[in-house]
Amino acid sequence: MTDPGAPTAPTALARLSAGLREFYMTPYRRTFARAQRDEEDLFMLMVFSESLGVPNPVGYYTLELMPAMYERFHDWHRRMGLERSPLDHISCC
C-alpha cells in the first residue's frame, strides 16, 4: 500500500511533455526575457513618471508601489542610459 502523501515519480508522458516544452521554448528564451524586461521598464516608467516630471494619469495608484520599486530603480535608470539617478530624493549611485 502506498502513502497518499508521498511524491509520485513523473510518468514517461510527463517527461516527454517537459522535454518537448523545453525543445520548443529554448529558441525563444531570449525573446521572452527581452519582452519581460521591456514590460518591466514601462512599468517602472509609469511608477516613477510623476517624480520625473511626466504627467501620469494613474499617479495616485502607482504612488503606493514606489517603495517596492526602489530596489530595482538603480538597474532601471542604468539600463535607460542615465548615469546618475534623475530623481532628487533617490540617490542610489
mmCIF file of N, CA and C in Angstrom:
data_model
loop_
_atom_site.group_PDB
_atom_site.id
_atom_site.type_symbol
_atom_site.label_atom_id
_atom_site.label_comp_id
_atom_site.label_asym_id
_atom_site.label_seq_id
_atom_site.Cartn_x
_atom_site.Cartn_y
_atom_site.Cartn_z
ATOM 1 N N MET A 1 0.851 -1.167 0.000
ATOM 2 C CA MET A 1 0.000 0.000 0.000
ATOM 3 C C MET A 1 0.903 1.238 0.000
ATOM 4 N N THR A 2 0.599 2.216 -0.851
ATOM 5 C CA THR A 2 1.427 3.407 -0.954
ATOM 6 C C THR A 2 0.870 4.517 -0.082
ATOM 7 N N ASP A 3 1.765 5.375 0.329
ATOM 8 C CA ASP A 3 1.401 6.531 1.153
ATOM 9 C C ASP A 3 0.765 7.588 0.253
ATOM 10 N N PRO A 4 -0.449 8.083 0.557
ATOM 11 C CA PRO A 4 -1.099 9.082 -0.307
ATOM 12 C C PRO A 4 -0.356 10.407 -0.340
ATOM 13 N N GLY A 5 0.458 10.717 0.668
ATOM 14 C CA GLY A 5 1.185 11.985 0.698
ATOM 15 C C GLY A 5 2.557 11.891 0.068
ATOM 16 N N ALA A 6 2.973 10.693 -0.343
ATOM 17 C CA ALA A 6 4.300 10.516 -0.917
ATOM 18 C C ALA A 6 4.340 11.083 -2.333
ATOM 19 N N PRO A 7 5.469 11.706 -2.703
ATOM 20 C CA PRO A 7 5.566 12.237 -4.062
ATOM 21 C C PRO A 7 5.620 11.093 -5.066
ATOM 22 N N THR A 8 4.996 11.309 -6.191
ATOM 23 C CA THR A 8 4.968 10.280 -7.217
ATOM 24 C C THR A 8 6.039 10.565 -8.259
ATOM 25 N N ALA A 9 6.575 9.532 -8.834
ATOM 26 C CA ALA A 9 7.585 9.678 -9.878
ATOM 27 C C ALA A 9 6.896 10.161 -11.154
ATOM 28 N N PRO A 10 7.559 11.042 -11.909
ATOM 29 C CA PRO A 10 6.930 11.514 -13.138
ATOM 30 C C PRO A 10 6.791 10.375 -14.143
ATOM 31 N N THR A 11 5.700 10.359 -14.804
ATOM 32 C CA THR A 11 5.451 9.320 -15.795
ATOM 33 C C THR A 11 6.240 9.629 -17.059
ATOM 34 N N ALA A 12 6.303 8.658 -17.929
ATOM 35 C CA ALA A 12 7.023 8.839 -19.188
ATOM 36 C C ALA A 12 6.361 9.930 -20.021
ATOM 37 N N LEU A 13 5.049 10.009 -19.972
ATOM 38 C CA LEU A 13 4.336 11.038 -20.719
ATOM 39 C C LEU A 13 4.648 12.439 -20.177
ATOM 40 N N ALA A 14 4.744 12.561 -18.868
ATOM 41 C CA ALA A 14 5.080 13.857 -18.256
ATOM 42 C C ALA A 14 6.507 14.264 -18.617
ATOM 43 N N ARG A 15 7.429 13.301 -18.626
ATOM 44 C CA ARG A 15 8.816 13.609 -19.007
ATOM 45 C C ARG A 15 8.895 14.006 -20.475
ATOM 46 N N LEU A 16 8.136 13.329 -21.326
ATOM 47 C CA LEU A 16 8.105 13.667 -22.745
ATOM 48 C C LEU A 16 7.529 15.071 -22.946
ATOM 49 N N SER A 17 6.481 15.379 -22.231
ATOM 50 C CA SER A 17 5.870 16.702 -22.322
ATOM 51 C C SER A 17 6.853 17.788 -21.885
ATOM 52 N N ALA A 18 7.565 17.556 -20.789
ATOM 53 C CA ALA A 18 8.553 18.531 -20.307
ATOM 54 C C ALA A 18 9.688 18.689 -21.316
ATOM 55 N N GLY A 19 10.116 17.588 -21.921
ATOM 56 C CA GLY A 19 11.176 17.653 -22.922
ATOM 57 C C GLY A 19 10.750 18.419 -24.162
ATOM 58 N N LEU A 20 9.538 18.181 -24.621
ATOM 59 C CA LEU A 20 9.036 18.908 -25.788
ATOM 60 C C LEU A 20 8.869 20.387 -25.495
ATOM 61 N N ARG A 21 8.397 20.699 -24.315
ATOM 62 C CA ARG A 21 8.256 22.108 -23.913
ATOM 63 C C ARG A 21 9.615 22.797 -23.934
ATOM 64 N N GLU A 22 10.616 22.154 -23.385
ATOM 65 C CA GLU A 22 11.969 22.711 -23.369
ATOM 66 C C GLU A 22 12.498 22.864 -24.801
ATOM 67 N N PHE A 23 12.245 21.889 -25.646
ATOM 68 C CA PHE A 23 12.703 21.919 -27.035
ATOM 69 C C PHE A 23 12.112 23.113 -27.785
ATOM 70 N N TYR A 24 10.835 23.374 -27.592
ATOM 71 C CA TYR A 24 10.185 24.459 -28.313
ATOM 72 C C TYR A 24 10.434 25.827 -27.679
ATOM 73 N N MET A 25 10.682 25.889 -26.389
ATOM 74 C CA MET A 25 10.876 27.171 -25.697
ATOM 75 C C MET A 25 12.303 27.691 -25.806
ATOM 76 N N THR A 26 13.279 26.812 -25.963
ATOM 77 C CA THR A 26 14.681 27.217 -25.933
ATOM 78 C C THR A 26 15.024 28.297 -26.956
ATOM 79 N N PRO A 27 14.621 28.203 -28.220
ATOM 80 C CA PRO A 27 14.993 29.256 -29.175
ATOM 81 C C PRO A 27 14.391 30.625 -28.841
ATOM 82 N N TYR A 28 13.322 30.654 -28.091
ATOM 83 C CA TYR A 28 12.625 31.908 -27.808
ATOM 84 C C TYR A 28 12.894 32.447 -26.410
ATOM 85 N N ARG A 29 13.763 31.805 -25.678
ATOM 86 C CA ARG A 29 14.031 32.221 -24.297
ATOM 87 C C ARG A 29 14.534 33.656 -24.248
ATOM 88 N N ARG A 30 15.444 34.021 -25.143
ATOM 89 C CA ARG A 30 15.986 35.387 -25.169
ATOM 90 C C ARG A 30 14.894 36.392 -25.527
ATOM 91 N N THR A 31 14.029 36.033 -26.464
ATOM 92 C CA THR A 31 12.935 36.918 -26.862
ATOM 93 C C THR A 31 11.967 37.138 -25.716
ATOM 94 N N PHE A 32 11.646 36.064 -24.997
ATOM 95 C CA PHE A 32 10.756 36.194 -23.837
ATOM 96 C C PHE A 32 11.384 37.056 -22.757
ATOM 97 N N ALA A 33 12.687 36.883 -22.518
ATOM 98 C CA ALA A 33 13.376 37.680 -21.495
ATOM 99 C C ALA A 33 13.390 39.152 -21.886
ATOM 100 N N ARG A 34 13.632 39.450 -23.162
ATOM 101 C CA ARG A 34 13.644 40.841 -23.628
ATOM 102 C C ARG A 34 12.260 41.466 -23.508
ATOM 103 N N ALA A 35 11.233 40.721 -23.866
ATOM 104 C CA ALA A 35 9.867 41.239 -23.753
ATOM 105 C C ALA A 35 9.504 41.505 -22.294
ATOM 106 N N GLN A 36 9.921 40.615 -21.403
ATOM 107 C CA GLN A 36 9.641 40.824 -19.984
ATOM 108 C C GLN A 36 10.387 42.048 -19.462
ATOM 109 N N ARG A 37 11.646 42.229 -19.888
ATOM 110 C CA ARG A 37 12.417 43.392 -19.448
ATOM 111 C C ARG A 37 11.795 44.684 -19.965
ATOM 112 N N ASP A 38 11.339 44.697 -21.213
ATOM 113 C CA ASP A 38 10.685 45.891 -21.759
ATOM 114 C C ASP A 38 9.401 46.216 -21.011
ATOM 115 N N GLU A 39 8.673 45.187 -20.651
ATOM 116 C CA GLU A 39 7.443 45.384 -19.888
ATOM 117 C C GLU A 39 7.743 45.951 -18.499
ATOM 118 N N GLU A 40 8.797 45.450 -17.857
ATOM 119 C CA GLU A 40 9.184 45.975 -16.551
ATOM 120 C C GLU A 40 9.671 47.413 -16.651
ATOM 121 N N ASP A 41 10.385 47.749 -17.741
ATOM 122 C CA ASP A 41 10.843 49.125 -17.930
ATOM 123 C C ASP A 41 9.664 50.079 -18.073
ATOM 124 N N LEU A 42 8.668 49.690 -18.817
ATOM 125 C CA LEU A 42 7.477 50.522 -18.965
ATOM 126 C C LEU A 42 6.764 50.684 -17.635
ATOM 127 N N PHE A 43 6.686 49.609 -16.862
ATOM 128 C CA PHE A 43 6.049 49.677 -15.555
ATOM 129 C C PHE A 43 6.812 50.620 -14.626
ATOM 130 N N MET A 44 8.156 50.540 -14.647
ATOM 131 C CA MET A 44 8.963 51.445 -13.817
ATOM 132 C C MET A 44 8.735 52.894 -14.242
ATOM 133 N N LEU A 45 8.639 53.141 -15.539
ATOM 134 C CA LEU A 45 8.381 54.495 -16.008
ATOM 135 C C LEU A 45 7.029 54.987 -15.523
ATOM 136 N N MET A 46 6.038 54.127 -15.532
ATOM 137 C CA MET A 46 4.711 54.519 -15.042
ATOM 138 C C MET A 46 4.746 54.825 -13.547
ATOM 139 N N VAL A 47 5.496 54.046 -12.786
ATOM 140 C CA VAL A 47 5.547 54.262 -11.338
ATOM 141 C C VAL A 47 6.284 55.555 -11.010
ATOM 142 N N PHE A 48 7.400 55.822 -11.676
ATOM 143 C CA PHE A 48 8.229 56.970 -11.333
ATOM 144 C C PHE A 48 8.001 58.175 -12.244
ATOM 145 N N SER A 49 6.997 58.164 -13.097
ATOM 146 C CA SER A 49 6.804 59.260 -14.041
ATOM 147 C C SER A 49 6.499 60.586 -13.356
ATOM 148 N N GLU A 50 5.702 60.574 -12.314
ATOM 149 C CA GLU A 50 5.402 61.828 -11.598
ATOM 150 C C GLU A 50 6.673 62.428 -11.009
ATOM 151 N N SER A 51 7.560 61.596 -10.504
ATOM 152 C CA SER A 51 8.816 62.092 -9.946
ATOM 153 C C SER A 51 9.737 62.629 -11.030
ATOM 154 N N LEU A 52 9.611 62.111 -12.242
ATOM 155 C CA LEU A 52 10.427 62.566 -13.360
ATOM 156 C C LEU A 52 9.835 63.785 -14.057
ATOM 157 N N GLY A 53 8.650 64.204 -13.665
ATOM 158 C CA GLY A 53 8.020 65.378 -14.248
ATOM 159 C C GLY A 53 7.103 65.081 -15.407
ATOM 160 N N VAL A 54 6.791 63.818 -15.617
ATOM 161 C CA VAL A 54 5.891 63.426 -16.698
ATOM 162 C C VAL A 54 4.502 63.232 -16.101
ATOM 163 N N PRO A 55 3.484 63.892 -16.656
ATOM 164 C CA PRO A 55 2.138 63.706 -16.098
ATOM 165 C C PRO A 55 1.716 62.247 -16.186
ATOM 166 N N ASN A 56 1.163 61.763 -15.107
ATOM 167 C CA ASN A 56 0.772 60.353 -15.032
ATOM 168 C C ASN A 56 -0.697 60.285 -14.634
ATOM 169 N N PRO A 57 -1.542 59.776 -15.511
ATOM 170 C CA PRO A 57 -2.962 59.716 -15.165
ATOM 171 C C PRO A 57 -3.271 58.719 -14.057
ATOM 172 N N VAL A 58 -2.399 57.770 -13.811
ATOM 173 C CA VAL A 58 -2.631 56.783 -12.753
ATOM 174 C C VAL A 58 -1.658 56.994 -11.591
ATOM 175 N N GLY A 59 -1.182 58.228 -11.405
ATOM 176 C CA GLY A 59 -0.206 58.531 -10.366
ATOM 177 C C GLY A 59 -0.678 58.180 -8.968
ATOM 178 N N TYR A 60 -1.943 58.366 -8.713
ATOM 179 C CA TYR A 60 -2.483 58.062 -7.391
ATOM 180 C C TYR A 60 -2.346 56.576 -7.074
ATOM 181 N N TYR A 61 -2.536 55.737 -8.060
ATOM 182 C CA TYR A 61 -2.493 54.293 -7.841
ATOM 183 C C TYR A 61 -1.062 53.753 -7.809
ATOM 184 N N THR A 62 -0.155 54.397 -8.542
ATOM 185 C CA THR A 62 1.218 53.909 -8.572
ATOM 186 C C THR A 62 2.064 54.465 -7.434
ATOM 187 N N LEU A 63 1.582 55.464 -6.734
ATOM 188 C CA LEU A 63 2.343 56.065 -5.653
ATOM 189 C C LEU A 63 2.666 55.063 -4.556
ATOM 190 N N GLU A 64 1.745 54.187 -4.243
ATOM 191 C CA GLU A 64 1.998 53.215 -3.183
ATOM 192 C C GLU A 64 2.947 52.101 -3.621
ATOM 193 N N LEU A 65 3.247 51.996 -4.910
ATOM 194 C CA LEU A 65 4.191 50.988 -5.399
ATOM 195 C C LEU A 65 5.639 51.454 -5.354
ATOM 196 N N MET A 66 5.863 52.737 -5.197
ATOM 197 C CA MET A 66 7.223 53.276 -5.239
ATOM 198 C C MET A 66 8.169 52.625 -4.228
ATOM 199 N N PRO A 67 7.796 52.446 -2.969
ATOM 200 C CA PRO A 67 8.743 51.819 -2.039
ATOM 201 C C PRO A 67 9.156 50.411 -2.464
ATOM 202 N N ALA A 68 8.275 49.686 -3.078
ATOM 203 C CA ALA A 68 8.617 48.333 -3.526
ATOM 204 C C ALA A 68 9.534 48.367 -4.741
ATOM 205 N N MET A 69 9.513 49.456 -5.499
ATOM 206 C CA MET A 69 10.297 49.544 -6.725
ATOM 207 C C MET A 69 11.671 50.176 -6.514
ATOM 208 N N TYR A 70 11.932 50.758 -5.347
ATOM 209 C CA TYR A 70 13.216 51.415 -5.108
ATOM 210 C C TYR A 70 14.397 50.461 -5.280
ATOM 211 N N GLU A 71 14.237 49.206 -4.938
ATOM 212 C CA GLU A 71 15.341 48.254 -5.020
ATOM 213 C C GLU A 71 15.800 48.064 -6.463
ATOM 214 N N ARG A 72 14.878 48.116 -7.400
ATOM 215 C CA ARG A 72 15.225 47.885 -8.797
ATOM 216 C C ARG A 72 15.450 49.181 -9.563
ATOM 217 N N PHE A 73 15.343 50.326 -8.901
ATOM 218 C CA PHE A 73 15.445 51.608 -9.590
ATOM 219 C C PHE A 73 16.830 51.827 -10.182
ATOM 220 N N HIS A 74 17.882 51.458 -9.475
ATOM 221 C CA HIS A 74 19.246 51.665 -9.964
ATOM 222 C C HIS A 74 19.473 50.915 -11.277
ATOM 223 N N ASP A 75 19.103 49.657 -11.324
ATOM 224 C CA ASP A 75 19.268 48.876 -12.553
ATOM 225 C C ASP A 75 18.477 49.486 -13.700
ATOM 226 N N TRP A 76 17.288 49.986 -13.375
ATOM 227 C CA TRP A 76 16.439 50.553 -14.411
ATOM 228 C C TRP A 76 17.045 51.817 -15.000
ATOM 229 N N HIS A 77 17.490 52.752 -14.176
ATOM 230 C CA HIS A 77 17.987 54.007 -14.743
ATOM 231 C C HIS A 77 19.317 53.800 -15.460
ATOM 232 N N ARG A 78 20.107 52.804 -15.067
ATOM 233 C CA ARG A 78 21.328 52.488 -15.809
ATOM 234 C C ARG A 78 20.981 51.879 -17.169
ATOM 235 N N ARG A 79 19.966 51.032 -17.214
ATOM 236 C CA ARG A 79 19.536 50.409 -18.468
ATOM 237 C C ARG A 79 18.950 51.450 -19.422
ATOM 238 N N MET A 80 18.354 52.509 -18.865
ATOM 239 C CA MET A 80 17.789 53.567 -19.691
ATOM 240 C C MET A 80 18.850 54.550 -20.177
ATOM 241 N N GLY A 81 20.100 54.378 -19.750
ATOM 242 C CA GLY A 81 21.188 55.218 -20.220
ATOM 243 C C GLY A 81 21.465 56.433 -19.360
ATOM 244 N N LEU A 82 20.923 56.472 -18.163
ATOM 245 C CA LEU A 82 21.149 57.604 -17.265
ATOM 246 C C LEU A 82 22.293 57.263 -16.316
ATOM 247 N N GLU A 83 23.334 58.090 -16.309
ATOM 248 C CA GLU A 83 24.494 57.827 -15.446
ATOM 249 C C GLU A 83 24.125 57.903 -13.966
ATOM 250 N N ARG A 84 23.401 58.935 -13.600
ATOM 251 C CA ARG A 84 23.005 59.145 -12.202
ATOM 252 C C ARG A 84 21.489 59.096 -12.103
ATOM 253 N N SER A 85 21.017 58.967 -10.893
ATOM 254 C CA SER A 85 19.581 58.933 -10.663
ATOM 255 C C SER A 85 18.968 60.279 -11.054
ATOM 256 N N PRO A 86 17.919 60.280 -11.865
ATOM 257 C CA PRO A 86 17.299 61.540 -12.269
ATOM 258 C C PRO A 86 16.425 62.145 -11.174
ATOM 259 N N LEU A 87 16.226 61.441 -10.103
ATOM 260 C CA LEU A 87 15.368 61.922 -9.027
ATOM 261 C C LEU A 87 16.207 62.497 -7.910
ATOM 262 N N ASP A 88 15.770 63.633 -7.366
ATOM 263 C CA ASP A 88 16.496 64.281 -6.290
ATOM 264 C C ASP A 88 16.448 63.495 -4.992
ATOM 265 N N HIS A 89 15.316 62.873 -4.718
ATOM 266 C CA HIS A 89 15.134 62.196 -3.435
ATOM 267 C C HIS A 89 15.580 60.748 -3.440
ATOM 268 N N ILE A 90 16.052 60.240 -4.577
ATOM 269 C CA ILE A 90 16.584 58.869 -4.637
ATOM 270 C C ILE A 90 18.033 58.968 -5.084
ATOM 271 N N SER A 91 18.940 58.707 -4.187
ATOM 272 C CA SER A 91 20.353 58.746 -4.547
ATOM 273 C C SER A 91 20.914 57.331 -4.419
ATOM 274 N N CYS A 92 20.836 56.589 -5.491
ATOM 275 C CA CYS A 92 21.276 55.203 -5.457
ATOM 276 C C CYS A 92 22.706 55.049 -5.944
ATOM 277 N N CYS A 93 23.248 56.050 -6.618
ATOM 278 C CA CYS A 93 24.599 55.925 -7.187
ATOM 279 C C CYS A 93 25.612 56.666 -6.328
#
